[in-house]
XYZ file of C-alpha atoms in Angstrom:
778
model
C 29.037 37.892 -29.388
C 26.627 34.985 -28.354
C 28.189 33.558 -31.345
C 31.549 33.530 -30.802
C 30.958 32.543 -26.632
C 29.386 29.006 -28.640
C 31.848 28.596 -31.068
C 34.892 29.213 -28.459
C 33.506 26.257 -25.713
C 32.899 23.745 -28.275
C 35.670 24.151 -28.848
C 37.753 23.854 -25.500
C 34.638 21.027 -24.541
C 36.118 19.309 -27.480
C 40.351 19.334 -26.517
C 38.756 18.571 -23.242
C 38.648 15.361 -24.077
C 38.618 13.548 -20.279
C 37.289 15.850 -18.369
C 33.950 17.192 -20.925
C 33.777 12.709 -21.286
C 33.777 12.310 -17.137
C 30.904 15.232 -17.388
C 29.424 14.949 -19.517
C 29.024 10.586 -18.207
C 27.766 11.612 -15.199
C 25.263 13.868 -15.626
C 23.891 11.546 -18.756
C 23.701 9.143 -15.875
C 21.637 11.313 -13.837
C 19.596 12.987 -15.969
C 18.077 9.171 -16.709
C 17.551 8.661 -13.684
C 16.325 12.299 -13.224
C 13.862 12.268 -15.942
C 12.128 8.935 -15.228
C 11.227 9.569 -11.305
C 9.872 12.877 -11.985
C 7.940 11.665 -15.445
C 6.524 9.111 -12.560
C 6.740 11.334 -9.961
C 3.734 14.096 -12.457
C 1.404 11.452 -13.108
C 1.389 10.633 -9.401
C 0.400 13.543 -8.246
C -2.223 14.151 -11.209
C -4.105 10.938 -10.033
C -8.192 11.818 -10.924
C -6.935 15.948 -11.795
C -8.583 14.774 -14.958
C -12.450 15.226 -14.068
C -14.694 17.539 -14.320
C -14.936 19.920 -11.583
C -12.831 17.990 -9.471
C -12.571 20.017 -6.467
C -16.161 19.322 -5.818
C -15.842 16.038 -5.593
C -15.456 13.771 -2.744
C -14.793 10.108 -2.235
C -17.362 9.365 1.363
C -14.909 6.233 2.894
C -15.522 4.493 6.004
C -13.166 5.845 9.350
C -12.154 2.671 11.442
C -10.669 3.158 15.021
C -8.785 0.050 15.787
C -7.319 -2.051 19.362
C -4.460 -0.145 19.486
C -6.067 3.982 18.262
C -4.864 3.981 14.417
C -7.348 5.349 12.499
C -7.500 2.949 9.619
C -9.123 3.741 6.452
C -12.072 2.163 4.487
C -12.745 2.857 0.727
C -16.738 1.309 1.322
C -19.336 2.730 2.248
C -23.475 0.493 3.554
C -25.330 0.993 -0.118
C -27.775 3.544 1.625
C -26.186 6.042 2.192
C -25.831 7.635 -1.443
C -29.216 8.448 -0.919
C -29.549 9.496 2.686
C -26.770 12.009 1.431
C -29.025 13.604 -1.325
C -31.826 13.772 0.366
C -31.038 14.959 3.494
C -28.023 17.916 2.898
C -28.784 20.817 0.323
C -25.782 21.093 -0.350
C -25.430 17.446 -1.842
C -25.482 17.208 -6.026
C -25.374 14.058 -7.381
C -24.328 11.333 -4.722
C -24.243 7.631 -5.683
C -22.555 3.799 -4.813
C -20.704 1.931 -7.395
C -19.287 -1.637 -6.175
C -15.346 -2.662 -7.402
C -15.988 -6.695 -8.926
C -13.366 -7.562 -6.531
C -11.123 -9.957 -8.446
C -12.619 -10.785 -11.495
C -15.924 -11.321 -13.916
C -15.475 -14.294 -17.095
C -17.590 -12.512 -19.750
C -18.743 -14.883 -22.388
C -18.916 -14.967 -26.295
C -20.594 -18.573 -27.666
C -17.780 -20.732 -25.734
C -14.634 -18.369 -25.246
C -14.942 -16.914 -21.899
C -11.989 -13.176 -20.551
C -11.916 -13.414 -17.585
C -11.535 -9.137 -16.717
C -12.435 -6.697 -14.217
C -15.227 -3.996 -13.759
C -17.766 -2.036 -11.898
C -21.204 -1.884 -10.883
C -23.134 1.931 -11.276
C -26.202 3.630 -12.242
C -25.401 6.378 -15.109
C -24.524 9.125 -12.596
C -21.379 7.639 -12.396
C -20.281 8.834 -16.036
C -22.214 11.893 -15.025
C -21.230 13.466 -12.102
C -16.785 11.948 -13.260
C -14.763 11.925 -16.655
C -14.912 8.958 -18.509
C -16.565 9.305 -21.868
C -18.436 7.405 -23.743
C -17.364 6.661 -28.080
C -20.694 5.061 -28.455
C -24.218 5.409 -26.353
C -25.912 6.913 -23.620
C -25.194 7.530 -20.310
C -29.014 6.794 -19.281
C -28.507 2.906 -20.586
C -26.808 1.541 -18.349
C -29.606 1.778 -15.757
C -30.857 -0.697 -17.618
C -30.276 -3.788 -15.626
C -29.495 -5.555 -18.787
C -27.134 -4.181 -19.894
C -23.483 -3.481 -20.447
C -20.698 -1.182 -21.320
C -17.755 -1.025 -21.593
C -14.350 0.938 -22.506
C -12.400 0.259 -25.946
C -9.757 -1.458 -25.526
C -12.033 -4.600 -24.180
C -14.181 -4.246 -27.317
C -11.597 -4.827 -29.782
C -10.650 -7.711 -27.741
C -14.030 -9.208 -27.389
C -15.237 -7.782 -31.050
C -11.582 -7.347 -32.800
C -13.506 -7.563 -36.182
C -17.365 -6.359 -35.448
C -18.950 -3.237 -33.934
C -19.015 -4.088 -30.698
C -22.756 -2.186 -30.166
C -25.587 -4.220 -29.706
C -23.620 -7.590 -28.958
C -24.269 -9.884 -25.710
C -22.432 -11.475 -23.380
C -22.941 -13.642 -21.481
C -22.665 -13.425 -17.807
C -22.071 -14.634 -14.505
C -25.383 -16.247 -13.389
C -26.608 -16.361 -16.830
C -27.347 -12.831 -17.284
C -27.180 -11.910 -21.135
C -25.980 -7.894 -21.411
C -26.228 -6.167 -24.637
C -23.616 -3.751 -24.872
C -25.119 -0.848 -25.368
C -21.639 1.608 -24.680
C -18.186 1.890 -25.955
C -16.636 4.071 -23.304
C -12.606 5.602 -23.358
C -9.940 3.574 -21.961
C -8.986 4.439 -18.759
C -6.531 6.341 -18.220
C -2.992 5.419 -16.232
C -3.859 8.365 -13.715
C -7.546 6.772 -12.205
C -7.604 5.047 -9.059
C -10.726 4.011 -10.330
C -9.657 1.499 -13.489
C -11.667 -1.482 -14.796
C -12.907 -3.276 -18.581
C -16.201 -2.321 -17.955
C -18.994 -0.859 -16.345
C -22.492 -2.880 -15.471
C -26.225 -1.983 -13.767
C -25.442 -2.062 -10.367
C -29.030 -4.179 -9.899
C -26.756 -6.746 -11.578
C -24.248 -6.868 -8.414
C -26.313 -5.936 -5.799
C -29.699 -5.358 -6.756
C -32.476 -2.704 -5.638
C -30.935 -3.521 -1.838
C -30.681 -0.509 0.460
C -29.360 -0.934 3.607
C -27.246 -0.178 7.113
C -24.222 -2.833 7.223
C -22.886 -4.446 6.524
C -20.469 -1.757 3.763
C -20.400 -3.997 0.420
C -19.801 -0.652 -1.838
C -18.496 2.237 -2.784
C -20.112 5.939 -1.996
C -19.177 9.387 -4.167
C -20.458 12.492 -3.917
C -20.652 16.017 -6.034
C -21.356 19.588 -3.654
C -22.224 22.437 -5.346
C -20.220 25.621 -5.706
C -18.440 27.077 -2.426
C -20.060 25.249 0.144
C -18.771 24.543 3.147
C -17.475 21.160 3.061
C -17.008 20.692 6.922
C -21.039 21.787 7.336
C -21.714 20.008 4.651
C -19.296 16.694 6.945
C -21.147 16.826 9.941
C -24.490 17.156 8.604
C -23.238 13.356 6.950
C -21.881 11.958 10.479
C -25.184 12.741 12.443
C -26.705 10.468 9.573
C -24.433 7.984 10.008
C -24.732 7.734 13.671
C -28.710 8.397 13.562
C -28.018 4.186 11.534
C -24.745 2.818 12.694
C -24.226 2.272 15.929
C -21.413 1.492 15.858
C -18.682 3.984 18.005
C -15.239 2.502 16.534
C -17.211 4.441 12.559
C -17.694 7.238 11.245
C -17.396 9.075 7.947
C -14.949 11.593 5.327
C -15.352 13.306 2.959
C -12.033 13.144 1.090
C -11.866 15.266 -2.240
C -11.142 12.925 -4.763
C -7.320 13.656 -6.066
C -6.652 13.085 -2.482
C -7.955 9.653 -3.068
C -4.590 7.705 -4.195
C -2.659 9.583 -1.739
C -4.593 11.602 1.015
C -5.108 8.954 3.299
C -4.501 5.788 6.398
C -5.843 2.865 4.431
C -2.866 1.129 5.681
C -1.800 -1.726 3.987
C -5.099 -2.981 3.516
C -5.613 -2.177 -0.559
C -2.725 -1.585 -3.417
C -4.998 1.325 -5.303
C -3.748 3.275 -3.081
C -0.923 5.477 -3.294
C 2.506 4.491 -1.086
C 3.757 7.759 0.494
C 6.504 6.428 1.477
C 7.777 4.605 -2.259
C 7.135 8.072 -3.973
C 9.110 10.099 -1.451
C 12.164 7.418 -1.776
C 12.137 8.001 -5.491
C 12.050 12.073 -4.903
C 14.419 12.127 -1.790
C 16.560 9.580 -4.387
C 16.542 11.974 -7.899
C 17.372 14.581 -5.793
C 20.255 13.238 -4.382
C 21.255 12.076 -7.102
C 20.986 15.297 -9.420
C 22.619 16.995 -5.974
C 25.520 14.190 -6.544
C 26.051 14.760 -10.709
C 26.310 18.459 -10.264
C 28.767 18.284 -7.555
C 31.240 16.194 -9.644
C 30.780 18.745 -12.284
C 31.564 21.381 -10.042
C 34.371 19.645 -8.621
C 35.553 18.669 -11.750
C 35.549 21.738 -13.746
C 36.424 24.126 -10.402
C 39.579 21.231 -10.463
C 39.768 22.102 -14.208
C 40.491 25.862 -13.947
C 43.616 25.841 -12.356
C 44.874 24.583 -15.466
C 42.285 27.719 -16.939
C 43.997 29.990 -15.481
C 46.345 31.416 -18.180
C 43.333 31.061 -20.201
C 41.905 33.673 -18.225
C 44.741 35.841 -18.442
C 44.703 36.470 -22.342
C 41.339 37.322 -22.332
C 41.925 39.327 -19.239
C 45.219 40.980 -20.605
C 43.501 41.378 -24.952
C 40.917 43.516 -22.518
C 37.711 40.992 -21.983
C 35.675 41.834 -18.904
C 35.473 40.055 -16.005
C 31.046 40.306 -17.393
C 32.670 38.805 -20.501
C 34.892 36.069 -18.862
C 31.578 35.512 -16.345
C 29.216 34.711 -20.247
C 31.786 32.403 -21.338
C 32.584 29.903 -18.493
C 28.028 30.343 -18.054
C 27.485 29.426 -21.541
C 30.051 26.388 -21.177
C 28.328 24.797 -18.470
C 25.014 25.946 -20.123
C 25.978 23.830 -23.481
C 27.614 20.965 -21.249
C 23.784 20.884 -19.655
C 21.956 20.228 -23.320
C 24.522 17.414 -24.969
C 23.815 15.955 -21.446
C 20.058 16.245 -21.905
C 19.948 15.756 -25.163
C 21.753 12.104 -24.958
C 19.816 11.074 -21.539
C 16.239 11.639 -23.812
C 17.355 9.373 -26.074
C 18.677 6.732 -23.014
C 16.107 7.230 -21.113
C 13.034 6.658 -24.146
C 15.493 3.351 -24.141
C 15.599 1.895 -20.497
C 11.769 3.006 -20.228
C 11.488 -0.394 -19.704
C 13.254 -1.005 -17.313
C 12.195 1.423 -14.765
C 8.454 0.380 -15.281
C 10.143 -3.156 -13.625
C 11.555 -1.158 -11.059
C 9.266 1.130 -10.227
C 6.150 -1.629 -10.920
C 3.587 1.332 -13.221
C 3.040 2.501 -17.000
C 4.350 5.157 -17.012
C 2.187 7.271 -19.698
C 4.405 8.887 -22.604
C 2.258 12.365 -21.703
C 4.124 12.991 -18.709
C 7.967 11.210 -19.632
C 7.407 14.698 -21.725
C 6.334 17.062 -19.269
C 9.336 15.686 -17.587
C 11.942 15.863 -20.600
C 10.576 19.262 -21.008
C 11.007 20.687 -16.711
C 13.935 17.894 -16.819
C 16.206 19.932 -19.645
C 14.826 23.416 -18.075
C 15.901 21.936 -14.229
C 19.090 21.047 -16.127
C 20.343 23.734 -17.419
C 18.986 25.940 -15.331
C 21.267 23.985 -12.018
C 24.079 22.426 -14.392
C 24.022 25.271 -16.395
C 23.915 28.240 -14.603
C 23.489 26.920 -10.878
C 26.928 24.784 -11.757
C 29.223 26.602 -13.794
C 28.010 30.086 -11.385
C 30.411 29.907 -8.912
C 33.814 28.914 -11.595
C 32.424 31.466 -13.981
C 33.057 34.276 -11.007
C 36.292 33.010 -9.744
C 37.852 33.218 -12.175
C 36.299 36.009 -13.878
C 37.439 37.511 -11.013
C 40.376 36.547 -10.994
C 43.443 38.764 -11.709
C 46.306 37.687 -13.811
C 49.560 40.006 -11.827
C 49.153 39.069 -8.592
C 50.423 35.337 -7.301
C 49.689 36.213 -4.299
C 45.957 36.218 -4.748
C 46.836 33.302 -7.347
C 47.760 31.597 -4.415
C 44.500 32.385 -1.856
C 42.189 31.475 -4.377
C 44.498 28.499 -5.495
C 43.657 27.341 -1.351
C 40.422 28.336 -1.543
C 40.082 25.797 -3.965
C 40.792 22.965 -2.453
C 38.990 23.418 -0.107
C 36.199 23.652 -1.507
C 37.196 20.959 -3.665
C 37.713 19.604 -0.403
C 34.409 20.057 0.741
C 32.760 18.648 -1.956
C 34.529 15.022 -2.545
C 33.131 14.719 1.477
C 30.175 15.723 0.487
C 29.719 12.436 -2.074
C 31.033 10.215 0.250
C 28.441 11.094 2.406
C 26.727 10.678 0.205
C 27.598 7.461 -1.391
C 27.988 5.652 1.733
C 24.031 7.019 3.725
C 22.822 5.879 1.106
C 24.647 2.208 0.420
C 24.148 1.826 4.277
C 20.258 3.074 4.333
C 20.527 0.167 1.169
C 21.954 -2.542 3.554
C 19.553 -1.674 6.312
C 16.274 -1.971 4.016
C 16.863 -5.419 2.377
C 17.309 -7.476 5.786
C 14.108 -5.777 6.854
C 12.800 -7.039 3.247
C 14.175 -9.975 3.828
C 13.185 -10.278 7.212
C 9.724 -9.359 6.325
C 9.634 -12.018 3.847
C 10.901 -15.741 5.871
C 9.183 -14.407 8.796
C 7.345 -16.662 10.294
C 3.292 -15.794 10.542
C 1.968 -18.433 13.411
C 1.381 -20.840 9.981
C 2.308 -23.615 7.181
C 1.909 -21.045 3.591
C 3.369 -23.559 1.151
C 2.272 -25.796 -1.301
C -1.602 -24.567 -0.440
C -3.880 -23.697 -3.869
C -6.639 -20.762 -2.906
C -9.436 -20.676 -5.120
C -12.517 -18.741 -5.498
C -15.548 -20.280 -5.237
C -19.114 -19.586 -7.656
C -22.497 -18.195 -4.947
C -24.251 -21.801 -6.663
C -21.578 -24.210 -5.838
C -22.045 -24.246 -1.723
C -23.734 -27.800 -2.260
C -21.388 -29.675 -4.482
C -18.290 -29.107 -1.089
C -18.448 -33.159 0.608
C -18.544 -33.977 -3.351
C -15.887 -32.098 -4.297
C -13.589 -32.594 -0.899
C -13.811 -36.163 -1.433
C -12.591 -36.468 -4.971
C -9.944 -34.270 -4.195
C -8.625 -36.665 -1.272
C -9.082 -39.936 -3.803
C -6.076 -38.346 -5.699
C -3.078 -38.601 -4.430
C -0.731 -35.076 -5.458
C -3.456 -33.501 -2.818
C -2.850 -33.955 0.329
C -5.455 -31.998 2.558
C -8.720 -29.645 1.392
C -10.202 -27.206 3.565
C -13.799 -24.776 2.918
C -13.672 -21.258 4.023
C -14.740 -17.613 4.386
C -11.014 -16.169 4.436
C -7.621 -16.579 3.340
C -4.919 -16.493 6.929
C -3.349 -13.802 4.526
C -4.252 -9.903 4.603
C -7.541 -10.175 6.924
C -8.547 -6.684 6.005
C -10.603 -4.732 8.072
C -13.742 -5.263 6.582
C -13.837 -8.566 8.890
C -13.739 -6.761 12.389
C -17.406 -7.761 13.719
C -18.441 -5.482 16.829
C -20.468 -5.578 19.678
C -18.731 -8.790 22.062
C -19.466 -8.623 25.474
C -18.543 -11.427 27.793
C -18.383 -12.187 32.131
C -16.967 -8.865 33.116
C -16.608 -7.563 29.988
C -17.364 -3.133 31.188
C -20.877 -2.530 31.306
C -21.530 -0.278 27.806
C -17.970 -1.175 26.353
C -17.513 -2.372 22.829
C -15.297 -4.513 21.767
C -14.102 -5.080 18.376
C -13.106 -8.597 16.955
C -11.900 -10.238 13.729
C -13.818 -12.831 12.229
C -13.327 -15.173 9.910
C -15.506 -17.686 8.912
C -13.730 -22.096 8.642
C -14.510 -25.134 8.521
C -13.399 -28.388 10.375
C -10.013 -28.957 8.309
C -8.485 -25.442 8.474
C -6.657 -24.964 11.718
C -5.326 -28.351 9.620
C -4.407 -28.210 6.297
C -2.877 -24.281 7.521
C -0.791 -25.827 10.859
C -2.263 -23.470 13.462
C -1.535 -24.879 16.214
C -4.300 -25.538 19.745
C -3.405 -24.137 22.775
C -5.948 -25.664 24.163
C -9.324 -27.399 24.132
C -10.353 -28.843 20.647
C -11.485 -28.176 16.970
C -14.622 -27.844 15.018
C -16.027 -31.622 14.543
C -17.484 -30.457 11.214
C -21.032 -30.238 13.189
C -24.041 -28.562 12.518
C -23.835 -27.512 16.509
C -20.197 -26.142 15.641
C -22.253 -22.278 14.009
C -22.525 -21.904 18.260
C -18.498 -22.300 18.642
C -15.513 -20.415 19.046
C -12.151 -21.008 18.908
C -9.973 -17.449 19.295
C -6.465 -16.683 19.480
C -4.145 -16.379 22.713
C -4.171 -12.146 21.958
C -8.470 -12.496 22.453
C -7.788 -15.019 25.307
C -5.604 -12.072 27.555
C -8.721 -9.634 27.017
C -10.730 -12.007 27.955
C -8.727 -12.023 30.812
C -10.002 -15.988 31.888
C -7.788 -18.126 32.976
C -9.357 -21.069 31.205
C -11.453 -19.891 28.029
C -12.820 -23.224 26.965
C -16.662 -23.858 27.445
C -17.056 -19.940 28.711
C -19.319 -18.224 26.766
C -19.174 -14.176 23.878
C -22.496 -12.131 23.430
C -22.788 -10.646 19.787
C -25.962 -8.575 20.186
C -28.657 -11.613 21.387
C -26.589 -14.267 20.047
C -24.207 -16.505 22.072
C -20.903 -18.560 21.430
C -19.403 -20.714 23.265
C -15.858 -20.331 23.298
C -14.737 -23.833 22.575
C -10.345 -24.393 22.169
C -7.601 -21.029 21.760
C -4.575 -21.456 19.425
C -1.660 -19.934 19.353
C -1.118 -16.441 18.218
C -0.853 -16.112 14.395
C 0.007 -13.090 12.106
C -3.407 -12.560 9.969
C -2.045 -9.383 7.891
C 0.950 -7.008 7.133
C 3.826 -7.278 9.956
C 3.136 -3.036 9.905
C 0.232 -4.131 12.539
C 0.300 -6.430 16.143
C -1.717 -9.501 16.111
C -5.332 -8.348 16.857
C -7.669 -10.458 19.324
C -9.246 -13.050 16.350
C -11.621 -15.791 16.745
C -12.371 -18.219 13.821
C -16.177 -19.127 13.826
C -18.056 -22.336 11.757
C -20.913 -21.804 8.329
C -21.754 -23.079 6.233
C -22.501 -19.914 3.849
C -17.863 -20.401 2.572
C -16.229 -18.412 -0.928
C -13.063 -19.994 -1.096
C -11.772 -23.124 -1.373
C -8.009 -24.224 0.324
C -6.264 -27.209 -1.528
C -2.816 -28.407 -0.119
C -0.630 -30.092 -3.392
C 2.693 -32.096 -2.745
C 6.025 -31.498 -4.448
C 4.100 -32.854 -7.417
C 2.540 -29.382 -8.421
C 1.456 -29.657 -11.860
C -0.823 -33.492 -11.859
C -1.781 -31.833 -8.529
C -3.723 -28.211 -9.962
C -5.096 -30.929 -12.350
C -6.710 -32.635 -10.284
C -8.265 -29.127 -9.208
C -8.692 -27.895 -12.046
C -10.562 -31.438 -13.317
C -13.167 -30.850 -10.503
C -13.543 -26.527 -10.224
C -15.085 -27.412 -14.038
C -16.580 -30.801 -13.461
C -19.220 -28.302 -10.764
C -18.731 -24.436 -12.178
C -19.341 -23.408 -15.452
C -16.741 -20.691 -14.586
C -13.052 -19.968 -15.675
C -10.638 -21.771 -13.012
C -8.394 -19.215 -11.072
C -5.897 -19.939 -8.404
C -2.726 -18.727 -6.611
C -1.071 -19.861 -4.256
C -0.849 -18.735 -0.528
C 3.097 -17.991 -0.459
C 2.489 -15.217 -2.673
C -0.256 -13.806 -1.405
C 2.371 -14.282 1.526
C 4.836 -12.128 -1.108
C 1.918 -9.896 -2.217
C 2.064 -7.970 1.091
C 5.392 -6.219 0.797
C 4.979 -5.431 -2.453
C 5.710 -2.180 -1.537
C 8.722 -3.043 0.338
C 9.910 -5.640 -1.664
C 10.128 -2.860 -4.911
C 11.329 -0.357 -3.347
C 14.370 -2.283 -1.478
C 14.566 -3.178 -5.601
C 14.621 0.787 -6.485
C 17.191 2.195 -3.801
C 19.353 -1.690 -5.105
C 19.345 -0.108 -8.721
C 20.026 3.530 -7.396
C 22.722 2.761 -4.486
C 24.696 1.307 -7.432
C 23.866 4.162 -9.960
C 25.080 6.743 -7.192
C 27.950 4.451 -6.428
C 28.931 4.858 -10.208
C 28.065 8.685 -9.994
C 31.096 8.849 -7.067
C 33.266 7.011 -9.670
C 33.609 8.771 -11.860
C 34.008 11.663 -10.332
C 36.701 10.839 -7.859
C 38.340 9.407 -12.272
C 37.381 12.833 -12.967
C 39.856 14.027 -9.237
C 42.868 12.064 -9.770
C 42.818 12.211 -13.029
C 43.505 16.322 -12.652
C 45.262 15.076 -9.214
C 47.782 13.447 -10.715
C 48.444 15.509 -13.868
C 48.644 18.635 -11.536
C 51.477 16.980 -9.953
C 53.792 14.792 -12.793
C 56.842 16.863 -12.115
C 56.686 16.430 -8.263
C 55.758 12.432 -8.674
C 58.729 12.570 -11.784
C 60.922 14.091 -9.352
C 60.062 12.201 -6.512
C 60.786 9.074 -8.062
C 64.624 10.583 -9.051
C 64.862 10.862 -5.834
C 64.215 7.714 -4.890
C 60.300 6.948 -4.012
C 58.532 4.270 -4.075
C 55.664 2.924 -6.214
C 53.483 2.148 -3.567
C 54.733 5.645 -1.416
C 53.501 7.601 -4.572
C 50.625 6.375 -4.961
C 49.732 6.723 -0.740
C 50.500 10.460 -1.188
C 48.493 10.714 -4.129
C 45.292 9.715 -2.156
C 46.753 10.187 1.387
C 43.887 13.605 1.221
C 40.975 11.173 -0.301
C 41.724 8.686 2.820
C 41.307 11.553 5.482
C 38.364 12.505 3.467
C 36.123 9.161 3.423
C 37.428 8.471 7.160
C 34.887 12.218 7.828
C 32.166 11.128 4.825
C 32.046 7.564 6.733
C 31.127 9.592 10.179
C 28.808 11.811 8.985
C 27.331 9.618 6.872
C 26.296 6.686 9.451
C 24.619 9.747 11.950
C 22.632 10.385 8.608
C 21.636 6.426 8.060
C 21.065 5.673 11.617
C 18.677 8.909 11.947
C 16.638 7.636 8.437
C 16.870 3.824 9.427
C 15.081 4.502 13.519
C 12.463 6.387 10.849
C 11.442 4.033 8.697
C 12.251 1.286 10.721
C 8.871 2.821 12.516
C 6.690 2.010 10.495
C 7.368 -1.958 10.597
C 5.515 -3.631 14.382
C 8.306 -5.993 13.246
C 12.230 -5.248 12.756
C 15.164 -5.281 13.097
C 17.950 -4.279 14.673
C 20.506 -0.988 14.284
C 23.712 -3.070 13.850
C 26.838 -1.523 14.017
C 28.392 -4.149 11.248
C 25.714 -2.699 9.435
C 27.695 0.405 9.264
C 30.523 -0.987 9.154
C 29.840 -2.863 6.603
C 27.929 0.027 4.485
C 31.977 2.210 4.632
C 33.508 -0.827 4.038
C 31.720 -2.113 0.270
C 32.556 2.132 -0.879
C 35.797 2.857 0.890
C 37.436 -0.765 -1.058
C 34.713 0.458 -4.090
C 36.846 3.613 -4.023
C 40.638 2.333 -3.331
C 39.915 0.185 -6.723
C 38.655 3.010 -8.958
C 41.480 5.082 -7.057
C 44.619 2.849 -7.619
C 44.326 2.880 -11.663
C 44.797 5.954 -11.727
C 47.373 6.076 -8.930
C 49.234 3.736 -10.159
C 49.593 4.482 -13.660
C 51.615 7.547 -13.039
C 53.450 5.945 -10.375
C 54.932 4.207 -12.259
C 55.329 6.569 -15.512
C 59.163 6.877 -16.805
C 59.921 10.258 -13.917
C 63.282 10.998 -17.606
C 59.658 11.560 -20.167
C 57.324 13.680 -16.787
C 60.613 15.968 -16.686
C 60.522 16.745 -20.264
C 56.949 17.189 -20.493
C 56.624 20.131 -18.055
């Protein structure tokens, strides 16, 4: 019987060409999106779960309470913490430090230089975490002259020979021997690196409680009471760290990517907004495709009542007819799934660009399996169940029941079309608001100049050459200004928040936190940060006890004029010599915080402003850099750093634009199918109206008047939904656009225009048909 149903369903699918093509296009487009988004979602949610006993592994994080009362999680901890936790907490089986080598370290082999990303650690890291060695012993990592490299890096550095035993020159003239080869790091690992060196190379035997300069991971014994462990860890912390706004937490490594509020300060961590946005889009697209399918199938059932009647007259039971329609629907879903798998494999690289990720083929295969099963269940069974039940219960001898059934089907189709309008209009309005907010963020006046300024990280051994480099650069006509500092004004991390500040009139026992940026006397000029009161740094040695504060801190101090007033940090006192206008030194999700500039001779960044001749300016900088530093020259523009603050918002914006277009396309496909069905159903009526003198425009309006009513209902409901969603989303930003009424209107007009163009062509074609031919057809 199943074989007969399949054969009959395939024959019917081939006969209803228009209906089949329209249905399959919609299903295929939706499944392509669902497959790719599902693969990415599974990969994201499986981050760091590949480690053995991952449920017992915890990242120790530093929790910091900021001025507005929120908590921000920092991955960094003191170097002394790991050993203290192991020594004093019985439930801690292993603990170790590792340090991200931020930026890139230049590895030299002969005259060739390779900038690569790495970590500094010891053998406990490979003992606890699942980064398998292909060659070597993990104990070699405890030797300061050893380096472990990944299989990928080994092929890059030594393409034609074995890397084991080879010597690599590491920064600061360290000669390291390749003692181990690691399997390439999995895509779903929060820890990503190309090599590991001994932590003795980077931090020596330092074991201190401040500053926060390393990362700490612990592994607990089985069945540990983690809350008790956390309390003991915080007791140890409080004994050694007196800053009240800091505490520590134990974050399961499986939740490291999404399990804490890392704020805007660490791009390695996942973004819940991005994740849920794309999951929501996938669900909406699949829902829209299912509504399209149900609508089109139920519409065409009116034309298939004769087929059902004949089957029933020949003895087919309701159960038999139910099985037949389910088989037909299942075949459609399988065909769409196969086509979607082929298309998603073809276009996967474009989706990777939209999502800004590398999607492992393993998770694509899983998504294909789960997606096909899901499509079979949702589209093949659930979407096919309604028409199957409707037709199987149909009585071929009851005209009254037939009329009632038609009315019921009509009302249900109306509801489906309204749902489509609600989804497409809501998504369009949301898309417009996200584009406006993203544009607002990208063009926001941050309060400082970021144009044509290049940032270069400097090795520590070059500090004595600051003045020489500066004078040489300024002698070049393509260079206008040069500054040396310890901080960029872009996205200053809470890592640079300093504590224990006091002043005359401050509350007794209170400890105020202030962001501290170390700069030189050219910093305010190159970034064009306006000085409202007082003076700039002069460059003299005595300026090391002077500070310049921002308006926010000036308001906090409460002085009518802060110039000349003293700030105390412990035993150190600093005289306020100037006040600058507030500027935004963090992502616009955050409000402006109290901040000061301190003058310091220790600086690790160079900022150079070049004129419009970009290439000659960069070449001049490179020549000076290579003259004084034996490192690979690299740079970044401050403008690009500012743009990177909103990379998630930009990616979400791009993704929603693309998927909104697909959603509108799906809606158009559904409308084309529906209007095609309506015109076929009313062919005789159209012919009679034309014979009676009806104009083409009147017939077009008549055919589409119901759709226009459904559209208006969709506008009202979608306006409320999009207003609610955007109110929630914009609440994440300290600086945001207003929910202007005209954006809601524009979103509705866009869908109205597309709908009108979509349905007008089919309606016009039907209205212009020769009534003689249409009546003869009927």
